[in-house]
C-alpha atoms as an extended CHARMM CRD file, in Angstrom:
* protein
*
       244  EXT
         1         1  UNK       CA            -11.9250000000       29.8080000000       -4.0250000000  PROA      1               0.0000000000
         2         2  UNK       CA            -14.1840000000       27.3120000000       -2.3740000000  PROA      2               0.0000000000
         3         3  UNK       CA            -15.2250000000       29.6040000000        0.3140000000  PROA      3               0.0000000000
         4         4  UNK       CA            -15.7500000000       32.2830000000       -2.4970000000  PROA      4               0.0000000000
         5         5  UNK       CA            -18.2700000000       30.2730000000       -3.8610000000  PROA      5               0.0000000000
         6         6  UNK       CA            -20.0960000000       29.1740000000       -1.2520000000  PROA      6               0.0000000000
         7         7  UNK       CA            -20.8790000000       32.1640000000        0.3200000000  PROA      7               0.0000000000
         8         8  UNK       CA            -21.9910000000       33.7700000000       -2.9820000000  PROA      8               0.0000000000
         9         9  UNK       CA            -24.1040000000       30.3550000000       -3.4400000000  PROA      9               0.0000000000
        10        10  UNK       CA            -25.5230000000       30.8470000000       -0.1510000000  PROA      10              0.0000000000
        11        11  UNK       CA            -26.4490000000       34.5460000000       -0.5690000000  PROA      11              0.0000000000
        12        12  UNK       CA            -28.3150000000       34.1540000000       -3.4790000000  PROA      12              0.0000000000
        13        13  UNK       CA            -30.3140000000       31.1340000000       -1.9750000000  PROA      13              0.0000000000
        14        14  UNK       CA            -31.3230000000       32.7900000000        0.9110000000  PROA      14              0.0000000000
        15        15  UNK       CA            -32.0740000000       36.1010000000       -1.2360000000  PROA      15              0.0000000000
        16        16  UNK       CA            -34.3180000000       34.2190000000       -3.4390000000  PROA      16              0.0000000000
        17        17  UNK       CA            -36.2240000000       32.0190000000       -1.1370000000  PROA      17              0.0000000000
        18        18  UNK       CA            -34.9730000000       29.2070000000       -2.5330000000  PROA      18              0.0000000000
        19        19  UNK       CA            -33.8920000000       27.2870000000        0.8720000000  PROA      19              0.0000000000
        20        20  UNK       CA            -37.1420000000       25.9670000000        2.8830000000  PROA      20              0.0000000000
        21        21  UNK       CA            -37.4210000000       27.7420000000        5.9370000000  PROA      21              0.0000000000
        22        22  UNK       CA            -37.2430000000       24.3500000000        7.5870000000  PROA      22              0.0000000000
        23        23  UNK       CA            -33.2780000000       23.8910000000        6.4780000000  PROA      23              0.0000000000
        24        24  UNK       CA            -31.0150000000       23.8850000000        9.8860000000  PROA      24              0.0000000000
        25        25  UNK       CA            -28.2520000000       22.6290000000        8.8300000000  PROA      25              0.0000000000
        26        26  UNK       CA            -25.2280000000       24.9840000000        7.4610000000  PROA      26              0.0000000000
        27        27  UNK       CA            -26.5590000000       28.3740000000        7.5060000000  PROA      27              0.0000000000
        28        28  UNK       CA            -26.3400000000       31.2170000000        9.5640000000  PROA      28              0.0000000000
        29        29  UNK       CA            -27.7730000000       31.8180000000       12.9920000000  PROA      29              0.0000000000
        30        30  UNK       CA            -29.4450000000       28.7760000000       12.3160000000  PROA      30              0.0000000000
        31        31  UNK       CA            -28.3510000000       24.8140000000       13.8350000000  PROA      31              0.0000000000
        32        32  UNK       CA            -29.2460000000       21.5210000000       14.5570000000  PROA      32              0.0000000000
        33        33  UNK       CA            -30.2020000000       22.5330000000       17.8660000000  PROA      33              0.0000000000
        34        34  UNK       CA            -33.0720000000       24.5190000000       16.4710000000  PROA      34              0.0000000000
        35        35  UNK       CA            -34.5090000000       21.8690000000       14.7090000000  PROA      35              0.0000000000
        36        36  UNK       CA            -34.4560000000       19.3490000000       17.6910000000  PROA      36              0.0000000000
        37        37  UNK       CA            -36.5860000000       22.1860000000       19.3060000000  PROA      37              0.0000000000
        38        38  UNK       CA            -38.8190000000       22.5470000000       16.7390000000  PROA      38              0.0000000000
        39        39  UNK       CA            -39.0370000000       18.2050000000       16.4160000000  PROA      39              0.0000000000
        40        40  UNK       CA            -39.6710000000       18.4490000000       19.7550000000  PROA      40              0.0000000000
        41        41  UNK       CA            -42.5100000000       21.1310000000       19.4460000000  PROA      41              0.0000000000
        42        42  UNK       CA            -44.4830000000       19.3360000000       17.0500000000  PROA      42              0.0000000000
        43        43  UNK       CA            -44.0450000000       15.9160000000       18.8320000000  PROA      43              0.0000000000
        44        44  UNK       CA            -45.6300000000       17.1660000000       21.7660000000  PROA      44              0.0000000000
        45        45  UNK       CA            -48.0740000000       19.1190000000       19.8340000000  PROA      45              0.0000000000
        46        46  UNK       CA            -49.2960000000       15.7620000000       17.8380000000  PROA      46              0.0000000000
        47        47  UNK       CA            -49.4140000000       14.0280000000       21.4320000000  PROA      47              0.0000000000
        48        48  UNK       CA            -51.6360000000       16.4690000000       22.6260000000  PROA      48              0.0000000000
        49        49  UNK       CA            -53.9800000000       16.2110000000       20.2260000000  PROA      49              0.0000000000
        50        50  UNK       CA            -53.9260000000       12.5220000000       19.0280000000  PROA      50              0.0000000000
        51        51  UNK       CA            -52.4750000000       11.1170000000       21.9250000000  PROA      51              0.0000000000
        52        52  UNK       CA            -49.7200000000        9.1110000000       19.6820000000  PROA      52              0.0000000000
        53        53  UNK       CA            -46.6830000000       10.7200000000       17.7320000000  PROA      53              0.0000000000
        54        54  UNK       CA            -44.9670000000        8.5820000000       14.6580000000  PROA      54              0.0000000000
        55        55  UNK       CA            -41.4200000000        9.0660000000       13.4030000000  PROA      55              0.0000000000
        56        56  UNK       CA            -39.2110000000        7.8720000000       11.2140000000  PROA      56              0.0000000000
        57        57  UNK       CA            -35.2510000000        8.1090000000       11.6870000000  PROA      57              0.0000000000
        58        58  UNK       CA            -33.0220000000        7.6930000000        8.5050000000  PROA      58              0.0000000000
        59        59  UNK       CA            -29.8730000000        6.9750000000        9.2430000000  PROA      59              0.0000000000
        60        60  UNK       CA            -27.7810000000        8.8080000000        6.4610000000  PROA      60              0.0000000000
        61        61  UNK       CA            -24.5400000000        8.1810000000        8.3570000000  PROA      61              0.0000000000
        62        62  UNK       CA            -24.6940000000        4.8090000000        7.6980000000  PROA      62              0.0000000000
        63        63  UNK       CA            -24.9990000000        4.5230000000        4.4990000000  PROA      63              0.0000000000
        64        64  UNK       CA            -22.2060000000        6.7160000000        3.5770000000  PROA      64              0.0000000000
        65        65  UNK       CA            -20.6160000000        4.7900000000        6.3390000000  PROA      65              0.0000000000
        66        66  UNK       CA            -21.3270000000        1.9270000000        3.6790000000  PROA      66              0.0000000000
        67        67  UNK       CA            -20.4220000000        3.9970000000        0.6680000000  PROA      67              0.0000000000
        68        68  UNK       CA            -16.5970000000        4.9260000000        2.7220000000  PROA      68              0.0000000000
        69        69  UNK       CA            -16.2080000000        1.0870000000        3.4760000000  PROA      69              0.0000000000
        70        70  UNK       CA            -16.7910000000        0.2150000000        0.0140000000  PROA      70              0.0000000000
        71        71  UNK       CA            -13.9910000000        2.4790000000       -1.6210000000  PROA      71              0.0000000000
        72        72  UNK       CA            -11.7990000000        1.2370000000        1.5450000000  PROA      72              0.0000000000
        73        73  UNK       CA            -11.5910000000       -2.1790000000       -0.3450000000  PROA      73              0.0000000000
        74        74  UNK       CA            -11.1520000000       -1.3630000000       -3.2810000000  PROA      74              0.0000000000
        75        75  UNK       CA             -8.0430000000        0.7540000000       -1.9950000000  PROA      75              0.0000000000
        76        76  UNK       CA             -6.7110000000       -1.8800000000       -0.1570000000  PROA      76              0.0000000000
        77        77  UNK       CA             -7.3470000000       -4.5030000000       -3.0010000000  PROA      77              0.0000000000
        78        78  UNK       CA             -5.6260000000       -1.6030000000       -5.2840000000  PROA      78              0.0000000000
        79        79  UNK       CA             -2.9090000000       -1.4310000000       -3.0610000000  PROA      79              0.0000000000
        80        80  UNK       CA             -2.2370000000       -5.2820000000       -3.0180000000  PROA      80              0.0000000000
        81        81  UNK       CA             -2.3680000000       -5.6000000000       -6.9130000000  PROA      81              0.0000000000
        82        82  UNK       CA              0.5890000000       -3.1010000000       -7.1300000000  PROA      82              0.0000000000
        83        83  UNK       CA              2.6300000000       -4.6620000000       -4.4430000000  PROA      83              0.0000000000
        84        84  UNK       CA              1.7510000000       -8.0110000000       -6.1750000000  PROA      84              0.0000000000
        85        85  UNK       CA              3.0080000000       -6.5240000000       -9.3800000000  PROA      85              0.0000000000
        86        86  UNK       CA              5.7080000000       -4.7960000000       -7.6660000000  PROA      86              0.0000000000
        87        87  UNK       CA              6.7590000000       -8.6890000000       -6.3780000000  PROA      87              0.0000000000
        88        88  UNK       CA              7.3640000000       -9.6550000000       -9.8840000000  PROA      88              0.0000000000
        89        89  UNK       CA              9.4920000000       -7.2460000000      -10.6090000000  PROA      89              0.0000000000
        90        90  UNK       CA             11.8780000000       -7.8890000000       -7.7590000000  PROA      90              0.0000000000
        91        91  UNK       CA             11.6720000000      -11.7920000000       -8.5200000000  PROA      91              0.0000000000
        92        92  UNK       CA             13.0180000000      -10.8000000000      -11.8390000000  PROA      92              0.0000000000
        93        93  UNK       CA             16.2200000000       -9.7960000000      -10.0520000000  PROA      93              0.0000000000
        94        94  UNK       CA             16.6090000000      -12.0940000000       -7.2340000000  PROA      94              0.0000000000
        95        95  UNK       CA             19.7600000000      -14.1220000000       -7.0770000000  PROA      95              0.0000000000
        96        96  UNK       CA             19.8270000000      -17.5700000000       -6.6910000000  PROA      96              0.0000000000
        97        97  UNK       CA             22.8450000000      -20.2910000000       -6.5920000000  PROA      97              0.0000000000
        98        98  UNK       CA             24.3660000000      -22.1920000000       -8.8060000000  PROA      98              0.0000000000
        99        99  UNK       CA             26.8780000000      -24.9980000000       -8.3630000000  PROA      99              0.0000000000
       100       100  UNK       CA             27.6120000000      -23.1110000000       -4.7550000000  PROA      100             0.0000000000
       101       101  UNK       CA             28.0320000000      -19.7280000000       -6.4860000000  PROA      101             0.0000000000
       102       102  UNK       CA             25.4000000000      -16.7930000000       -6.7780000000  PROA      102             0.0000000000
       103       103  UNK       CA             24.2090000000      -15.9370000000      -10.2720000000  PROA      103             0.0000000000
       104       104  UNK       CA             23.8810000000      -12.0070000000      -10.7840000000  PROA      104             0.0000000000
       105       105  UNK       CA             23.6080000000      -11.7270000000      -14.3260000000  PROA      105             0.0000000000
       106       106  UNK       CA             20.1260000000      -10.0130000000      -15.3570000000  PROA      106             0.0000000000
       107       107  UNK       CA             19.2810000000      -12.2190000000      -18.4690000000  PROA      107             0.0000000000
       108       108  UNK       CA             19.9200000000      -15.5950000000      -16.1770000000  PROA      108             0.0000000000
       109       109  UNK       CA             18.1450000000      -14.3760000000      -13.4290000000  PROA      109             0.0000000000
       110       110  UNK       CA             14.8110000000      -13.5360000000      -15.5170000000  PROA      110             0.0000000000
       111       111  UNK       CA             15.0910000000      -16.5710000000      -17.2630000000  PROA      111             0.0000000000
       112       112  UNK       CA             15.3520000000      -18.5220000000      -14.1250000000  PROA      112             0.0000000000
       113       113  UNK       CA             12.2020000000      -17.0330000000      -12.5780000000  PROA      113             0.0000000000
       114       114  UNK       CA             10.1700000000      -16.7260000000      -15.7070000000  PROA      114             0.0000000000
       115       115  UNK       CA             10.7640000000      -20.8390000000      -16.0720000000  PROA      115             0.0000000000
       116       116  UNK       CA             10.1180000000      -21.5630000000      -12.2890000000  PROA      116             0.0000000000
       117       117  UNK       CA              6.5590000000      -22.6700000000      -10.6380000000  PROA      117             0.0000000000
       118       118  UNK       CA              6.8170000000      -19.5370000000       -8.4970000000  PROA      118             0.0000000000
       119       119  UNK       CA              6.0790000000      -17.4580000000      -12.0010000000  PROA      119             0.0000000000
       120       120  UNK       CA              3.1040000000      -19.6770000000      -12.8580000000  PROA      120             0.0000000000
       121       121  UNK       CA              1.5940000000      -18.9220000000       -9.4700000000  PROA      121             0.0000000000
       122       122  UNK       CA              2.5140000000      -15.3160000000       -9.9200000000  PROA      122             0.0000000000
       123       123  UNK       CA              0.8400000000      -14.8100000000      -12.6500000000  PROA      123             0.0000000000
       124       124  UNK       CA             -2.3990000000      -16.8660000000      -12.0770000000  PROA      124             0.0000000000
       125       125  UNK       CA             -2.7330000000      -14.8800000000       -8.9470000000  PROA      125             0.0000000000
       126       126  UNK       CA             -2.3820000000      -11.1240000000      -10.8780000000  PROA      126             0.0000000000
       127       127  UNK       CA             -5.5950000000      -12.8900000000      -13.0800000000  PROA      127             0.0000000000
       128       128  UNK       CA             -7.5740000000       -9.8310000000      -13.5700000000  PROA      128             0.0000000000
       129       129  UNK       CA            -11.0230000000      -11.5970000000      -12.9950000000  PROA      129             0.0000000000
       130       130  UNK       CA            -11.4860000000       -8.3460000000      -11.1140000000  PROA      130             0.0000000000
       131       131  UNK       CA            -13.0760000000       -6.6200000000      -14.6470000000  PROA      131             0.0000000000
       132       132  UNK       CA            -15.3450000000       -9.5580000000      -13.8440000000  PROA      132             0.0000000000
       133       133  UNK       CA            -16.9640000000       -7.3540000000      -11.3200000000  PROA      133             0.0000000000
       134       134  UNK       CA            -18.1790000000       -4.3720000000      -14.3100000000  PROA      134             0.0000000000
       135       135  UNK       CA            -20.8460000000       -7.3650000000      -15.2210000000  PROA      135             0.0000000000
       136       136  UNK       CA            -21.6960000000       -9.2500000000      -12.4000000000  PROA      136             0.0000000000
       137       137  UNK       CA            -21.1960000000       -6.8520000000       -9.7270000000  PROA      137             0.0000000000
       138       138  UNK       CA            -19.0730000000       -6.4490000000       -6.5890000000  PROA      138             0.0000000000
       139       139  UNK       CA            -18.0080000000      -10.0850000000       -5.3330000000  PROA      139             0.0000000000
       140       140  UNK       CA            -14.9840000000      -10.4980000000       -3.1070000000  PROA      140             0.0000000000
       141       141  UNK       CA            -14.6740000000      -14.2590000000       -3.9460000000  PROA      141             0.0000000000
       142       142  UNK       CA            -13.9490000000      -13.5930000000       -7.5330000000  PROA      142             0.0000000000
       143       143  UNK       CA             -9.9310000000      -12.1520000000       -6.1660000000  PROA      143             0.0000000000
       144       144  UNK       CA             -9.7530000000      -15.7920000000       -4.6160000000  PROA      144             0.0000000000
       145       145  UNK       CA             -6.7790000000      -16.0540000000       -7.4000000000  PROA      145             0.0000000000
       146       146  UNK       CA             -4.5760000000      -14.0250000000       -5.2860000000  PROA      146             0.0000000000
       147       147  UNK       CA             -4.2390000000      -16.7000000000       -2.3530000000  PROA      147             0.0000000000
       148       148  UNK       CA             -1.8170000000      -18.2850000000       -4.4890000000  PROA      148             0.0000000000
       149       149  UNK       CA              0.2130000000      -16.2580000000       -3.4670000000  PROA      149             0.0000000000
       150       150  UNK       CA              0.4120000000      -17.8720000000        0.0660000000  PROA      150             0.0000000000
       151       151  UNK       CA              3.6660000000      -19.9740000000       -0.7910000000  PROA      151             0.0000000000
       152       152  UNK       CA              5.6370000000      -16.9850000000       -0.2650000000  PROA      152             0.0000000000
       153       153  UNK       CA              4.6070000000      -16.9760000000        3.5300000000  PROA      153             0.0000000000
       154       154  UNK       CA              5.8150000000      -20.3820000000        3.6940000000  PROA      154             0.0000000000
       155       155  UNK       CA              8.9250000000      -19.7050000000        2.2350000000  PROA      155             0.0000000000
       156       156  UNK       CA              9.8110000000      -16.7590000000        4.3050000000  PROA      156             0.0000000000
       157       157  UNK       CA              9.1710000000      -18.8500000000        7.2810000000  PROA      157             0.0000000000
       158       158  UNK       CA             11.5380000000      -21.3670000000        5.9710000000  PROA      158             0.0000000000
       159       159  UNK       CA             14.0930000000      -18.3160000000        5.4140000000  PROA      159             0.0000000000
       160       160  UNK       CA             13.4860000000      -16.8770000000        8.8500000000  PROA      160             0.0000000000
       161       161  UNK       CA             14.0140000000      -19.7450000000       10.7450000000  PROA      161             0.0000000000
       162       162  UNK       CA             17.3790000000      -20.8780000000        9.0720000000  PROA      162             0.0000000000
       163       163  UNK       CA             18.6990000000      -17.2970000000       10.1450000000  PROA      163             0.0000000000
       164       164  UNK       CA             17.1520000000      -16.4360000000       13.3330000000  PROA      164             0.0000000000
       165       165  UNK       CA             19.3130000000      -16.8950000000       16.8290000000  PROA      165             0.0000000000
       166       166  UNK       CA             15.8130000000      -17.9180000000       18.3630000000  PROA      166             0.0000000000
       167       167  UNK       CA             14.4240000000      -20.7410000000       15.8560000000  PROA      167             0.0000000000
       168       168  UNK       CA             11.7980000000      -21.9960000000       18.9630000000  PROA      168             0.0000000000
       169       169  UNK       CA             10.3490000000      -18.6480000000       19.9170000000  PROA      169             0.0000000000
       170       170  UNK       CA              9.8010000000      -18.0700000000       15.5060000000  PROA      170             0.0000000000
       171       171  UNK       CA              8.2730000000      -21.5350000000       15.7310000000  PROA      171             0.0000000000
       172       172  UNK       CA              5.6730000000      -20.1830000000       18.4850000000  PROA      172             0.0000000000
       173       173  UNK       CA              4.9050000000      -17.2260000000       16.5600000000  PROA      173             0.0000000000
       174       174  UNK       CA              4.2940000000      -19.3020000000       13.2690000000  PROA      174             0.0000000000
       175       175  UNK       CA              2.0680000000      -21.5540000000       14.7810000000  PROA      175             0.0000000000
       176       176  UNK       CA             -0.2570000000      -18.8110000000       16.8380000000  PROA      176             0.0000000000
       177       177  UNK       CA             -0.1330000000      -16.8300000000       12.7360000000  PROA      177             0.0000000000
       178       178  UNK       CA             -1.4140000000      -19.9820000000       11.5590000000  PROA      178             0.0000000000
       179       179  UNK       CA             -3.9780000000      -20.7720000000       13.9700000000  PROA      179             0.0000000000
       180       180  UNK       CA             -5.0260000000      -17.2060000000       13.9010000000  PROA      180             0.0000000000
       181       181  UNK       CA             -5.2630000000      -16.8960000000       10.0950000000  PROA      181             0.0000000000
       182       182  UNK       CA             -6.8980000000      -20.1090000000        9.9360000000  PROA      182             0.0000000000
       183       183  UNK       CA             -9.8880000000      -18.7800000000       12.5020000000  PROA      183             0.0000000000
       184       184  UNK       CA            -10.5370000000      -16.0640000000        9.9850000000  PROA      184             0.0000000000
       185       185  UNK       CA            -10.6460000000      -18.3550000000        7.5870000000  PROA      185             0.0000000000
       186       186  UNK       CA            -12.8170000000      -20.4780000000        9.0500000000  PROA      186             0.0000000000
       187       187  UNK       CA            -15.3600000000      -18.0510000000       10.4620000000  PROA      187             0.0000000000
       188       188  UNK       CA            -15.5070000000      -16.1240000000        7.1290000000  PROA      188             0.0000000000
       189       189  UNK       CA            -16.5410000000      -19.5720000000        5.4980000000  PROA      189             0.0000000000
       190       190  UNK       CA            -19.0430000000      -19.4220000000        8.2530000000  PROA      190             0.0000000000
       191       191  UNK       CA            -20.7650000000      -16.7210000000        7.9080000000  PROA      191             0.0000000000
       192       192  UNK       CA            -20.7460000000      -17.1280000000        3.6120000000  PROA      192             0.0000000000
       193       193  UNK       CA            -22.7900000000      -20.8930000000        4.1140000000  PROA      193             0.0000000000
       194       194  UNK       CA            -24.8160000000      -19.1670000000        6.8140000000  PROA      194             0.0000000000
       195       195  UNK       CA            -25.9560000000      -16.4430000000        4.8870000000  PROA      195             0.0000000000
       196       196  UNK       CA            -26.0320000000      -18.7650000000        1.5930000000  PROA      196             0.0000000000
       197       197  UNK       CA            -28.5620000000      -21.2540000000        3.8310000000  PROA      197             0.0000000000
       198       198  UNK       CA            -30.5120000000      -17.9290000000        4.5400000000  PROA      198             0.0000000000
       199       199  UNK       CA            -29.3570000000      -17.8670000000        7.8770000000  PROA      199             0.0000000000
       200       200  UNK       CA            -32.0090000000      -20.2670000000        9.2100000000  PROA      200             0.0000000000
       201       201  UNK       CA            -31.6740000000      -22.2430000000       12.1530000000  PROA      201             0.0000000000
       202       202  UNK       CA            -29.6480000000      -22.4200000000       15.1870000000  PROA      202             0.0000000000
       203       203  UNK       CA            -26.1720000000      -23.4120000000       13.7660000000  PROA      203             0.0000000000
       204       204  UNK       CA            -26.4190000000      -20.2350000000       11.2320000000  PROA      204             0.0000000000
       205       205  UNK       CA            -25.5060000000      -16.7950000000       12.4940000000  PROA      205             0.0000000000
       206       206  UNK       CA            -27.9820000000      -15.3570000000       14.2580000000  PROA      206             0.0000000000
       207       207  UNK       CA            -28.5470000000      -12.5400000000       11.6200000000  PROA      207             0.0000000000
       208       208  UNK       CA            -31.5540000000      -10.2100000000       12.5300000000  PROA      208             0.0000000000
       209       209  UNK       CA            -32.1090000000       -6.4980000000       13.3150000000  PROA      209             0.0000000000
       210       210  UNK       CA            -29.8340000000       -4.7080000000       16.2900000000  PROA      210             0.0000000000
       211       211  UNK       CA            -26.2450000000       -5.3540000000       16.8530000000  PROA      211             0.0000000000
       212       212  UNK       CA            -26.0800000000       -8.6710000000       15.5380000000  PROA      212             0.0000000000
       213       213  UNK       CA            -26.3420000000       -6.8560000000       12.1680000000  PROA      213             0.0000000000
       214       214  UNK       CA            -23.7430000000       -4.7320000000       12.6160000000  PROA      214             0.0000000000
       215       215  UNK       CA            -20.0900000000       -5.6420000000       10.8170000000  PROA      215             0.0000000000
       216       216  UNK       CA            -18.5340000000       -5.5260000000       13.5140000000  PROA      216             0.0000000000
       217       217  UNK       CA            -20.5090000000       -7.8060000000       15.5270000000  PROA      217             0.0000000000
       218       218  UNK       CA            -21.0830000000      -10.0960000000       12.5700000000  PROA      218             0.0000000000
       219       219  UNK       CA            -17.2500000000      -10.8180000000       12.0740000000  PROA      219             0.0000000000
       220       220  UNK       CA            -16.5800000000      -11.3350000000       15.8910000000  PROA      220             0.0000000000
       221       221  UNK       CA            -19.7010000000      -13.6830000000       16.1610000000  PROA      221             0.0000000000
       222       222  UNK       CA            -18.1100000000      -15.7140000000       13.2680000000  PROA      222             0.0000000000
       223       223  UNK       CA            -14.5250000000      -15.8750000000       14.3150000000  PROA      223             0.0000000000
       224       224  UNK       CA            -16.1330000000      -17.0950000000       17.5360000000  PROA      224             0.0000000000
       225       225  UNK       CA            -17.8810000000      -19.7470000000       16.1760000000  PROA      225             0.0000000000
       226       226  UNK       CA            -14.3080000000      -20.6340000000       14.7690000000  PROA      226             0.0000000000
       227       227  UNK       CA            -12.3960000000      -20.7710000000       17.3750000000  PROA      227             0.0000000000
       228       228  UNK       CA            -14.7680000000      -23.3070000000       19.3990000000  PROA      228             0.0000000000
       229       229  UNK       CA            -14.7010000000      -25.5390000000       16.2790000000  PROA      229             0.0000000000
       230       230  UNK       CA            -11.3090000000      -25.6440000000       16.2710000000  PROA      230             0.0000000000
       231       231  UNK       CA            -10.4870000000      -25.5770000000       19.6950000000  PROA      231             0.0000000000
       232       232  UNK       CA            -13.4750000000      -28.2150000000       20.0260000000  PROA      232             0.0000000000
       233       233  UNK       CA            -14.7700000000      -26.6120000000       23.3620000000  PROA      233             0.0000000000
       234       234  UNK       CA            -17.6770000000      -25.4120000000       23.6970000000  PROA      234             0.0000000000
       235       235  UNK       CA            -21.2750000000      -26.4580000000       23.0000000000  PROA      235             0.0000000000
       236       236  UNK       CA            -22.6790000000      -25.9270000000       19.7130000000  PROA      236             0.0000000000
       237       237  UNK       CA            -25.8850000000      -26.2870000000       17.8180000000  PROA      237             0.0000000000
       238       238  UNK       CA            -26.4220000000      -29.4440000000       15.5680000000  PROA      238             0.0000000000
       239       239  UNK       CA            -25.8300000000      -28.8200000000       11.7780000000  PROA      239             0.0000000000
       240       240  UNK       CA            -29.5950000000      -29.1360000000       10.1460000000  PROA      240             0.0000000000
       241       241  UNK       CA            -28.1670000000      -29.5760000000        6.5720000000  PROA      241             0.0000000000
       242       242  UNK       CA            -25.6640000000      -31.4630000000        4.3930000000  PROA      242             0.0000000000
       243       243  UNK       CA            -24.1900000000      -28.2070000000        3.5670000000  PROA      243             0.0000000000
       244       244  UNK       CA            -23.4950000000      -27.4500000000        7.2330000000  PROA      244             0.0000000000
């Protein structure tokens, strides 16, 4: 069906002049290659004859590239909220002991939870400041609720290590998670008082134009800055202000 009407969509466009004859891109026995040639053609026409040639690149790919990571979040923060919600369902049904025996009944078990800190932190962390967002706009910080949630980790590490055979190798791999963790945490603090100073002078990121611009590059710069703080090797610049 799509096909169908694309290629009646096409035919009466090109029937009716109503494509400019400059249009490479997805039509027939025409291609991208063409229209590098014909770039190319007027470049070195305008160089012949002025002796300069201006252009100016947009780069379209990026900002969908933009538009893609955007609704990436918002999946992944979607995702979280149901797994979240999800979580309070199974607490409603997890056992727990009493007087050396384990308690199965439904209405005990709810009642338990529902009357435990665990369900106050639940809950706080499923705040739906997220509708915040229709008013003020996009703002990560605003889900900051849902870090709450963080006793769990401890817990299961608590839970792991009673059970595993190999309680010093789970200690290892605790402590590199936490160090880990905490250089993302660190280096995403960072780069927020960097960019909220305006990133101006040498203990800021070095944000300008290039690769120092790019995500990528700006989340690696920042985790490295963490690590040397934390690690305390490494020379780095003098903070400038009280908030640094």
């Amino acid at each position: 069906m799509e096909r169908t009407v694309n290629n009646r969509l096409l035919t009466y466009l090109e029937d009716n002049d109503l494509l400019s004859d400059r249009q490479y891109g997805f039509r027939q026995r025409r291609s991208t290659g063409n229209l590098l040639v014909y770039a190319t053609h007027l470049w070195g026409e305008a160089l012949e004859k002025y002796g300069e040639a201006l252009a100016v690149a947009l780069d379209i790919s990026k900002a969908f590239d933009k538009i893609m990571c955007h609704y990436f979040w918002v999946v992944c923060d979607g995702i979280g909220d149901v797994v979240f919600a999800l979580d309070l369902v199974v607490q409603l049904r997890t056992g727990y002991l009493e007087q050396g025996l384990m308690v199965y009944d439904s209405k005990k078990l709810a009642k338990h939870y529902i009357y435990s800190r665990a369900f106050l932190l639940d809950i706080t962390a499923l705040a739906p400041l997220d509708l915040l967002q229709l008013k003020i706009g996009t703002n990560p910080l605003i889900r900051f609720p849902r870090f709450l949630k963080v006793y769990r980790a401890v817990n299961c590490y608590y839970i792991v290590e009673s059970r595993t055979v190999y309680p010093n190798f789970w200690r290892v791999i605790n402590l590199i998670h936490i160090l880990l963790i905490l250089a993302h945490w660190f280096g995403c603090f960072y780069f927020l008082l960097s960019e909220a100073e305006g990133f101006q002078g040498d203990w800021a990121y070095p944000h300008r134009p290039g690769d120092y611009a790019t995500l990528t590059r700006k989340y690696l710069g920042s985790l490295y800055w963490s690590t040397l703080t934390l690690t305390t090797i490494g020379d780095l610049p003098t903070p400038e202000t009280n908030a640094e």
